[in-house]
Amino acid sequence: DAGVTQSPTHLIKTRGQQVTLRCSPISGHKSVSWYQQVLGQGPQFIFQYYEKEERGRGNFPDRFSARQFPNYSSELNVNALLLGDSALYLCASSLLANQETQYFGPGTRLLVL
Amino acid sequence: SQQGEEDPQALSIQEGENATMNCSYKTSINNLQWYRQNSGRGLVHLILIRSNEREKHSGRLRVTLDTSKKSSSLLITASRAADTASYFCATDGISSGSARQLTFGSGTQLTVLP
């Protein structure tokens, strides 16, 4: 079975632009979480979605938004990009919202110039 | 914000030696997990230890947890060059809205020299 997939793998944007990142969970997994990993740091939790509803949100501004589709794939949107948004964005899926183990995708590396 | 710190930040050892990494955290936890990350790519789940467990083994990995000291350690025995990676501990708590939120430390960069 395929693991978590994310697209694109790399992305370059300029300040003020908007970006959309995509994630497809492992088949059968209904929960998707998003994390931001700035270079040299550990990942930080952004959102969790389960059954198309937001279940939790980390300490990120409203410029960050996400949604989950009926097939459980997810999009992360970031508006009005700042240089500090440059990071690796990781998607993780799990079977259920309260499952302990999450399975991470390879990430999307975003560079904001 | 980061839950805690890994120690050391970087570790370099010879192949065949053991590698020990430590993790400290700040709040009560449901469980603590260790992940590996190769070259800034996706995270690979290694092992999970629950708050009522003190030690757990998986292959060449041994994890300990001391909830009174809010600390954990990861031991990799008989290290191989392929173990070269960044290792992160992550604590599992419940965020607002009942989400399953992992809070990661800052990681230890392990280099295993052939």
Coordinates of C-alpha atoms in Angstrom, one line a residue:
Chain A
D1 CA 0.0 0.0 0.0
A2 CA 1.2 3.5 -0.7
G3 CA 2.1 5.7 2.2
V4 CA 1.2 9.3 2.8
T5 CA 1.8 11.3 -0.3
Q6 CA 2.3 15.1 -0.6
S7 CA 2.5 17.5 -3.5
P8 CA 4.4 19.4 -4.6
T9 CA 7.8 18.3 -3.2
H10 CA 9.3 21.7 -3.6
L11 CA 7.8 25.2 -4.0
I12 CA 9.2 28.7 -4.3
K13 CA 7.0 31.7 -3.7
T14 CA 7.5 35.4 -3.0
R15 CA 6.3 37.4 0.0
G16 CA 2.6 38.2 -0.1
Q17 CA 1.6 35.3 -2.4
Q18 CA -0.7 32.4 -1.4
V19 CA 0.2 28.7 -1.5
T20 CA -1.8 25.5 -1.4
L21 CA -0.2 22.2 -0.3
R22 CA -1.8 18.8 -0.8
C23 CA -1.8 15.6 1.1
S24 CA -3.3 12.1 0.4
P25 CA -3.5 9.9 3.5
I26 CA -2.8 6.2 3.6
S27 CA -5.8 4.3 2.2
G28 CA -8.4 3.9 4.9
H29 CA -7.0 6.6 7.2
K30 CA -9.6 9.3 8.1
S31 CA -7.4 11.7 10.1
V32 CA -4.9 14.1 8.6
S33 CA -2.6 16.4 10.6
W34 CA -0.3 19.2 9.3
Y35 CA 3.0 20.2 10.9
Q36 CA 5.5 22.9 10.1
Q37 CA 9.2 22.2 10.5
V38 CA 11.5 25.2 10.3
L39 CA 15.1 24.4 9.5
G40 CA 17.0 23.2 12.6
Q41 CA 13.8 22.7 14.7
G42 CA 11.3 19.9 15.4
P43 CA 7.9 19.9 13.7
Q44 CA 5.2 22.1 15.1
F45 CA 1.5 21.1 15.0
I46 CA -0.7 23.2 12.8
F47 CA -4.0 21.4 12.3
Q48 CA -5.8 18.1 12.7
Y49 CA -8.8 17.1 10.5
Y50 CA -11.0 14.1 11.0
E51 CA -14.0 13.3 9.0
K52 CA -13.8 16.6 7.2
E53 CA -13.9 18.6 10.5
E54 CA -11.2 20.5 12.2
R55 CA -10.4 18.8 15.5
G56 CA -7.6 21.0 16.7
R57 CA -5.4 23.9 15.8
G58 CA -1.9 24.8 16.9
N59 CA -0.6 28.3 17.6
F60 CA -0.6 29.6 14.0
P61 CA -2.2 32.8 12.6
D62 CA -5.4 32.9 10.6
R63 CA -3.3 33.1 7.4
F64 CA -3.1 29.3 7.8
S65 CA -6.2 27.3 6.9
A66 CA -6.9 23.8 5.8
R67 CA -9.7 21.5 4.7
Q68 CA -10.4 17.9 4.2
F69 CA -12.3 16.4 1.3
P70 CA -14.7 13.4 1.2
N71 CA -11.9 11.1 0.1
Y72 CA -10.0 12.2 3.2
S73 CA -7.3 14.0 1.3
S74 CA -6.4 17.5 2.6
E75 CA -5.2 20.9 1.5
L76 CA -3.2 23.4 3.6
N77 CA -3.5 27.0 2.5
V78 CA -1.2 29.8 3.6
N79 CA -2.1 33.4 2.6
A80 CA 0.1 36.5 2.6
L81 CA 3.3 34.5 2.8
L82 CA 6.1 35.8 5.0
L83 CA 9.8 34.9 4.8
G84 CA 9.3 33.1 8.1
D85 CA 6.9 30.7 6.5
S86 CA 9.8 29.0 4.7
A87 CA 9.8 25.5 6.1
L88 CA 9.1 21.8 5.5
Y89 CA 5.4 21.2 5.7
L90 CA 4.6 17.7 6.8
C91 CA 1.3 15.8 6.6
A92 CA 0.6 12.8 8.8
S93 CA -2.3 10.4 8.7
S94 CA -3.9 8.0 11.1
L95 CA -6.8 5.7 11.0
L96 CA -8.8 7.5 13.7
A97 CA -8.5 10.9 15.3
N98 CA -7.4 9.6 18.6
Q99 CA -5.0 6.9 17.3
E100 CA -1.6 7.2 18.9
T101 CA 0.6 6.5 15.9
Q102 CA 0.7 8.9 13.0
Y103 CA 2.3 8.2 9.6
F104 CA 4.2 11.0 8.0
G105 CA 4.6 11.9 4.4
P106 CA 7.8 13.1 2.8
G107 CA 6.8 16.8 3.1
T108 CA 6.7 19.8 0.9
R109 CA 9.6 22.2 1.1
L110 CA 8.4 25.8 0.8
L111 CA 10.8 28.6 0.2
V112 CA 9.5 32.2 0.4
L113 CA 11.7 34.9 -1.2
Chain B
S1 CA 6.6 26.1 20.9
Q2 CA 8.8 23.1 21.5
Q3 CA 7.8 20.8 24.3
G4 CA 11.3 20.0 25.4
E5 CA 14.9 19.5 24.5
E6 CA 16.9 16.7 23.2
D7 CA 20.4 16.2 24.4
P8 CA 22.9 16.2 22.9
Q9 CA 22.1 18.3 19.8
A10 CA 24.7 16.4 17.8
L11 CA 26.4 13.0 18.3
S12 CA 29.1 11.4 16.3
I13 CA 30.1 7.8 16.9
Q14 CA 31.9 4.9 15.2
E15 CA 30.0 2.1 13.6
G16 CA 29.3 -0.7 16.1
E17 CA 29.2 1.7 19.1
N18 CA 26.0 2.4 21.0
A19 CA 24.2 5.8 20.8
T20 CA 22.2 7.3 23.6
M21 CA 20.0 10.3 23.2
N22 CA 18.0 12.0 25.9
C23 CA 14.8 14.0 25.8
S24 CA 13.2 16.2 28.5
Y25 CA 9.6 17.5 28.4
K26 CA 7.5 19.9 30.4
T27 CA 3.9 18.7 30.8
S28 CA 2.0 15.6 31.6
I29 CA 1.8 13.1 28.7
N30 CA -0.2 10.2 27.4
N31 CA 2.8 8.7 25.7
L32 CA 6.2 9.6 24.3
Q33 CA 7.3 8.6 20.8
W34 CA 10.6 8.6 19.0
Y35 CA 10.9 9.4 15.3
R36 CA 13.8 9.4 12.8
Q37 CA 14.2 11.9 10.0
N38 CA 16.7 11.4 7.1
S39 CA 18.0 14.5 5.4
G40 CA 15.1 16.8 6.2
R41 CA 12.5 14.5 4.7
G42 CA 9.5 12.7 6.3
L43 CA 9.5 11.3 9.8
V44 CA 9.6 7.6 10.4
H45 CA 8.0 6.3 13.6
L46 CA 10.4 4.2 15.7
I47 CA 8.8 3.4 19.0
L48 CA 6.1 4.5 21.4
I49 CA 6.2 4.2 25.2
R50 CA 3.1 4.9 27.3
S51 CA 3.1 7.0 30.5
N52 CA 2.7 3.8 32.6
E53 CA 5.6 2.0 31.1
R54 CA 9.2 2.4 32.1
E55 CA 11.1 0.6 29.4
K56 CA 10.5 -0.7 26.0
H57 CA 12.6 -2.6 23.4
S58 CA 12.3 -2.9 19.6
G59 CA 15.1 -4.6 17.8
R60 CA 18.2 -2.5 18.4
L61 CA 16.2 0.2 20.1
R62 CA 15.7 0.6 23.8
V63 CA 13.6 3.4 25.2
T64 CA 13.2 4.4 28.9
L65 CA 10.7 6.8 30.4
D66 CA 10.9 8.5 33.8
T67 CA 7.7 10.5 34.3
S68 CA 8.9 11.8 37.7
K69 CA 11.8 13.5 36.0
K70 CA 9.9 14.1 32.8
S71 CA 12.6 12.6 30.7
S72 CA 13.2 9.8 28.2
S73 CA 16.2 8.2 26.6
L74 CA 16.7 6.3 23.3
L75 CA 19.5 3.8 23.0
I76 CA 20.5 2.5 19.7
T77 CA 22.8 -0.5 20.1
A78 CA 25.5 -1.7 17.6
S79 CA 25.0 1.4 15.4
R80 CA 25.3 1.3 11.6
A81 CA 26.1 4.0 9.1
A82 CA 22.5 3.7 8.0
D83 CA 21.4 5.0 11.4
T84 CA 22.8 8.4 10.5
A85 CA 19.8 10.7 10.8
S86 CA 18.0 13.2 13.1
Y87 CA 16.1 11.7 16.0
F88 CA 13.2 13.5 17.6
C89 CA 11.2 12.7 20.7
A90 CA 7.5 13.7 20.6
T91 CA 5.0 13.8 23.4
D92 CA 1.4 13.0 22.8
G93 CA -1.1 15.3 24.5
I94 CA -4.6 16.4 23.8
S95 CA -5.0 19.9 22.3
S96 CA -8.1 22.0 22.4
G97 CA -10.8 20.4 20.3
S98 CA -9.7 16.9 21.3
A99 CA -7.1 16.7 18.5
R100 CA -4.2 14.2 18.8
Q101 CA -1.3 16.6 18.8
L102 CA 2.4 15.6 18.8
T103 CA 4.8 18.1 20.4
F104 CA 8.3 17.6 19.2
G105 CA 11.7 18.4 20.7
S106 CA 14.4 20.0 18.7
G107 CA 16.2 16.8 17.8
T108 CA 19.6 15.1 18.0
Q109 CA 21.7 14.8 14.8
L110 CA 23.4 11.4 14.9
T111 CA 26.3 10.6 12.6
V112 CA 27.6 7.1 12.5
L113 CA 31.0 6.9 10.9
P114 CA 32.0 3.7 9.0

